[in-house]
Amino acid sequence: MKFHNLLPRTDETCLLTEELIILPNSNRSITNHSITDDDLAAVLPHCPNIETAVLTGVSDLSDRSVILLARTTERLKSIDLSGCRQVTDIGILELSSQATSLESIKLNDLQSITDRTISSLTLSLAHLTVLELCNSPFLTASSVRDIWTFSRKLKTLSLKKCSRVTDKGFPAVSAPASSTGPSFKEVRAESSTRSLRRKGKLPMRDAAVLGLPSSSDLFRLDDVQIQQRPLSWLDLLPPLDLPPHHIFEDLRLLDLSYCSKLTDNAIAGIVAHAPKISQLLLKECDQLTNKSLESIAKLGTRLDTLDLGYVENITDLGIVRLTRVCTRLKSVDVSLCTKLTDLSVLILSTLPHICRLSFVGLRKITDNAIYFLAEQTPTLTHLRVSECPRISLEALHTLIAKHPKLELLSACGLPSLKRIGVQRFSDMPPSGYDRRRHGSYRVFNGPKIQELRGFLDKEDRRRREAERSNIIFTLRDDDSEDLY
């Protein structure tokens, strides 16, 4: 039996309860509730058969209720405590020790969760397939290493906004054995040279030849040593060397958005040990470069969703190399990748299955890219080109005409869309939208896109008729085709 925003009231319904879902109240919902932590604590001891618990709508949920749930039910497989900020390590540790059948656990936005708790979860839950830990400020590489070491059955791993996580938390790529080391002859020659110097037959090398600093450089050397000194014990962690057969066969979704300390090395290690990822989200991982794209390309046709928003160091060359191999991409976000030009858009347009593209803030792209999209992407359903000032209304009109199945067009901040008559087809701006910063709000959804197309078609007919009649053409904001 399933209860949605409602608690069982009788002994019989308590025994039959398998799904308990309590979501946050919404202005549009007709099933709003006033369930509190006390109400939940009174019912949970009588519900031993709960398999799925979503408690995100209990704003004052505490460790008490989590502990009662863990101790009462032995069949619990999925739990979502996202946003329940009063839950601490105490409740989660009880879950890890009692509810050992858990397969899915979502702890997003739990501000007080620490490494010790996450390490305990990975060690205790052998069947874990979904782990979401978004916005956990105290999470570090220490617990992330345990995830990669022990939770090999994961299908979904989300570490979004875990800003303290570094490369040390991810598998390291073993460097090939160096072939440039000294040979036997070189070692023997060096030994002979040292022997001759001791006998006085060769002059001793000075400090510069030996690479030693002079007295004038000593203070600079001290500064460098201070700067390179490890900041904490996390910096002293050794690389996470996993054997080649340690593969995450089932991992499909990996969200590392806003993990700004990650570098190309982390991406290389991830791809080496999770070669079947289909959705990879790397928004605002701003230290990544084209080397990461080369690593991601090894995912090949398995990859269908890629978010590279705000990764400013990637270039057209990286996109070209990626799309040559990852030919089944369906959704790509390269917003604010400011080094990209029309070439990247042209290359992405050639992907046969592409349906979602986001180019927000790419100030270098022009109408040429939009015209190419119009001709080459019959599967396109969502397009975001906000804050691309060089795109004209005529180019977007051509795109809309060629794509009758387009479901979303976001074109905020385009000077060409300030003209009269266009705004009435756009959605209303959300509360708090800063028009001075982002420009005019222009987001077109569903049937409004085709209504906009009809309006622009009418304007074209009026313009041609005005030219034939030798009449000055004037813009209108209604649907009339009158020339005056």
mmCIF file of N, CA and C in Angstrom, residues 339-388:
data_model
loop_
_atom_site.group_PDB
_atom_site.id
_atom_site.type_symbol
_atom_site.label_atom_id
_atom_site.label_comp_id
_atom_site.label_asym_id
_atom_site.label_seq_id
_atom_site.Cartn_x
_atom_site.Cartn_y
_atom_site.Cartn_z
ATOM 1 N N LYS A 339 35.450 30.257 -25.367
ATOM 2 C CA LYS A 339 36.408 30.105 -26.459
ATOM 3 C C LYS A 339 35.800 29.418 -27.680
ATOM 4 N N LEU A 340 34.580 28.934 -27.554
ATOM 5 C CA LEU A 340 33.945 28.218 -28.660
ATOM 6 C C LEU A 340 33.381 29.198 -29.685
ATOM 7 N N THR A 341 33.392 28.763 -30.939
ATOM 8 C CA THR A 341 32.913 29.584 -32.051
ATOM 9 C C THR A 341 31.861 28.821 -32.846
ATOM 10 N N ASP A 342 31.522 29.372 -34.011
ATOM 11 C CA ASP A 342 30.555 28.709 -34.896
ATOM 12 C C ASP A 342 30.968 27.283 -35.226
ATOM 13 N N LEU A 343 32.274 27.026 -35.263
ATOM 14 C CA LEU A 343 32.746 25.693 -35.630
ATOM 15 C C LEU A 343 32.195 24.628 -34.689
ATOM 16 N N SER A 344 32.187 24.898 -33.399
ATOM 17 C CA SER A 344 31.665 23.920 -32.440
ATOM 18 C C SER A 344 30.187 23.651 -32.679
ATOM 19 N N VAL A 345 29.429 24.713 -32.965
ATOM 20 C CA VAL A 345 27.999 24.535 -33.233
ATOM 21 C C VAL A 345 27.800 23.702 -34.494
ATOM 22 N N LEU A 346 28.592 23.967 -35.516
ATOM 23 C CA LEU A 346 28.477 23.200 -36.758
ATOM 24 C C LEU A 346 28.769 21.725 -36.516
ATOM 25 N N ILE A 347 29.800 21.446 -35.731
ATOM 26 C CA ILE A 347 30.166 20.060 -35.455
ATOM 27 C C ILE A 347 29.078 19.364 -34.644
ATOM 28 N N LEU A 348 28.568 20.027 -33.615
ATOM 29 C CA LEU A 348 27.509 19.428 -32.796
ATOM 30 C C LEU A 348 26.233 19.228 -33.606
ATOM 31 N N SER A 349 26.022 20.070 -34.607
ATOM 32 C CA SER A 349 24.827 19.941 -35.442
ATOM 33 C C SER A 349 24.832 18.669 -36.275
ATOM 34 N N THR A 350 25.995 18.116 -36.499
ATOM 35 C CA THR A 350 26.083 16.913 -37.331
ATOM 36 C C THR A 350 25.764 15.633 -36.570
ATOM 37 N N LEU A 351 25.597 15.728 -35.247
ATOM 38 C CA LEU A 351 25.273 14.535 -34.461
ATOM 39 C C LEU A 351 23.869 14.066 -34.821
ATOM 40 N N PRO A 352 23.701 12.824 -35.226
ATOM 41 C CA PRO A 352 22.408 12.379 -35.778
ATOM 42 C C PRO A 352 21.278 12.286 -34.765
ATOM 43 N N HIS A 353 21.595 12.199 -33.462
ATOM 44 C CA HIS A 353 20.546 12.009 -32.452
ATOM 45 C C HIS A 353 20.376 13.220 -31.538
ATOM 46 N N ILE A 354 21.032 14.315 -31.849
ATOM 47 C CA ILE A 354 21.015 15.456 -30.937
ATOM 48 C C ILE A 354 19.610 16.046 -30.828
ATOM 49 N N CYS A 355 19.163 16.286 -29.598
ATOM 50 C CA CYS A 355 17.834 16.880 -29.404
ATOM 51 C C CYS A 355 17.859 18.065 -28.439
ATOM 52 N N ARG A 356 18.902 18.207 -27.627
ATOM 53 C CA ARG A 356 19.000 19.328 -26.694
ATOM 54 C C ARG A 356 20.381 19.971 -26.816
ATOM 55 N N LEU A 357 20.384 21.268 -27.081
ATOM 56 C CA LEU A 357 21.636 22.013 -27.190
ATOM 57 C C LEU A 357 21.520 23.306 -26.397
ATOM 58 N N SER A 358 22.594 23.654 -25.699
ATOM 59 C CA SER A 358 22.625 24.904 -24.942
ATOM 60 C C SER A 358 23.915 25.643 -25.252
ATOM 61 N N PHE A 359 23.766 26.862 -25.797
ATOM 62 C CA PHE A 359 24.911 27.695 -26.160
ATOM 63 C C PHE A 359 24.853 29.049 -25.450
ATOM 64 N N VAL A 360 24.319 29.092 -24.253
ATOM 65 C CA VAL A 360 24.124 30.358 -23.539
ATOM 66 C C VAL A 360 25.463 31.076 -23.351
ATOM 67 N N GLY A 361 25.494 32.353 -23.711
ATOM 68 C CA GLY A 361 26.672 33.177 -23.453
ATOM 69 C C GLY A 361 27.822 32.990 -24.418
ATOM 70 N N LEU A 362 27.609 32.311 -25.543
ATOM 71 C CA LEU A 362 28.678 32.164 -26.538
ATOM 72 C C LEU A 362 28.608 33.365 -27.479
ATOM 73 N N ARG A 363 29.345 34.393 -27.161
ATOM 74 C CA ARG A 363 29.234 35.655 -27.885
ATOM 75 C C ARG A 363 29.876 35.618 -29.267
ATOM 76 N N LYS A 364 30.589 34.542 -29.571
ATOM 77 C CA LYS A 364 31.245 34.458 -30.872
ATOM 78 C C LYS A 364 30.371 33.804 -31.936
ATOM 79 N N ILE A 365 29.297 33.140 -31.540
ATOM 80 C CA ILE A 365 28.505 32.448 -32.552
ATOM 81 C C ILE A 365 27.600 33.444 -33.278
ATOM 82 N N THR A 366 27.353 33.152 -34.552
ATOM 83 C CA THR A 366 26.625 34.066 -35.430
ATOM 84 C C THR A 366 25.438 33.355 -36.070
ATOM 85 N N ASP A 367 24.787 34.066 -36.981
ATOM 86 C CA ASP A 367 23.645 33.489 -37.700
ATOM 87 C C ASP A 367 24.034 32.247 -38.489
ATOM 88 N N ASN A 368 25.289 32.167 -38.927
ATOM 89 C CA ASN A 368 25.712 30.991 -39.693
ATOM 90 C C ASN A 368 25.457 29.707 -38.913
ATOM 91 N N ALA A 369 25.744 29.736 -37.613
ATOM 92 C CA ALA A 369 25.522 28.558 -36.778
ATOM 93 C C ALA A 369 24.038 28.218 -36.698
ATOM 94 N N ILE A 370 23.172 29.230 -36.575
ATOM 95 C CA ILE A 370 21.732 28.989 -36.466
ATOM 96 C C ILE A 370 21.177 28.442 -37.778
ATOM 97 N N TYR A 371 21.626 28.976 -38.898
ATOM 98 C CA TYR A 371 21.165 28.460 -40.189
ATOM 99 C C TYR A 371 21.591 27.007 -40.376
ATOM 100 N N PHE A 372 22.795 26.682 -39.928
ATOM 101 C CA PHE A 372 23.257 25.296 -40.036
ATOM 102 C C PHE A 372 22.428 24.384 -39.135
ATOM 103 N N LEU A 373 22.102 24.846 -37.932
ATOM 104 C CA LEU A 373 21.226 24.073 -37.054
ATOM 105 C C LEU A 373 19.878 23.819 -37.716
ATOM 106 N N ALA A 374 19.361 24.838 -38.375
ATOM 107 C CA ALA A 374 18.056 24.707 -39.023
ATOM 108 C C ALA A 374 18.060 23.625 -40.094
ATOM 109 N N GLU A 375 19.172 23.473 -40.777
ATOM 110 C CA GLU A 375 19.239 22.514 -41.884
ATOM 111 C C GLU A 375 19.652 21.116 -41.452
ATOM 112 N N GLN A 376 20.432 20.997 -40.376
ATOM 113 C CA GLN A 376 21.097 19.728 -40.081
ATOM 114 C C GLN A 376 20.586 18.996 -38.842
ATOM 115 N N THR A 377 19.646 19.567 -38.095
ATOM 116 C CA THR A 377 19.233 18.927 -36.834
ATOM 117 C C THR A 377 17.723 18.684 -36.802
ATOM 118 N N PRO A 378 17.223 17.725 -37.548
ATOM 119 C CA PRO A 378 15.772 17.463 -37.563
ATOM 120 C C PRO A 378 15.239 16.945 -36.237
ATOM 121 N N THR A 379 16.112 16.432 -35.367
ATOM 122 C CA THR A 379 15.665 15.864 -34.090
ATOM 123 C C THR A 379 15.673 16.881 -32.953
ATOM 124 N N LEU A 380 16.051 18.124 -33.221
ATOM 125 C CA LEU A 380 16.206 19.128 -32.164
ATOM 126 C C LEU A 380 14.856 19.483 -31.533
ATOM 127 N N THR A 381 14.799 19.434 -30.195
ATOM 128 C CA THR A 381 13.573 19.790 -29.467
ATOM 129 C C THR A 381 13.788 20.922 -28.466
ATOM 130 N N HIS A 382 15.003 21.110 -27.973
ATOM 131 C CA HIS A 382 15.288 22.156 -26.985
ATOM 132 C C HIS A 382 16.548 22.911 -27.409
ATOM 133 N N LEU A 383 16.449 24.225 -27.471
ATOM 134 C CA LEU A 383 17.595 25.051 -27.854
ATOM 135 C C LEU A 383 17.657 26.281 -26.950
ATOM 136 N N ARG A 384 18.852 26.524 -26.390
ATOM 137 C CA ARG A 384 19.082 27.694 -25.540
ATOM 138 C C ARG A 384 20.223 28.516 -26.140
ATOM 139 N N VAL A 385 19.890 29.718 -26.567
ATOM 140 C CA VAL A 385 20.893 30.605 -27.174
ATOM 141 C C VAL A 385 20.855 31.983 -26.510
ATOM 142 N N SER A 386 20.502 32.025 -25.241
ATOM 143 C CA SER A 386 20.442 33.303 -24.527
ATOM 144 C C SER A 386 21.820 33.965 -24.483
ATOM 145 N N GLU A 387 21.809 35.298 -24.496
ATOM 146 C CA GLU A 387 23.023 36.110 -24.376
ATOM 147 C C GLU A 387 24.033 35.805 -25.480
ATOM 148 N N CYS A 388 23.513 35.541 -26.670
ATOM 149 C CA CYS A 388 24.352 35.416 -27.875
ATOM 150 C C CYS A 388 23.983 36.595 -28.772
#
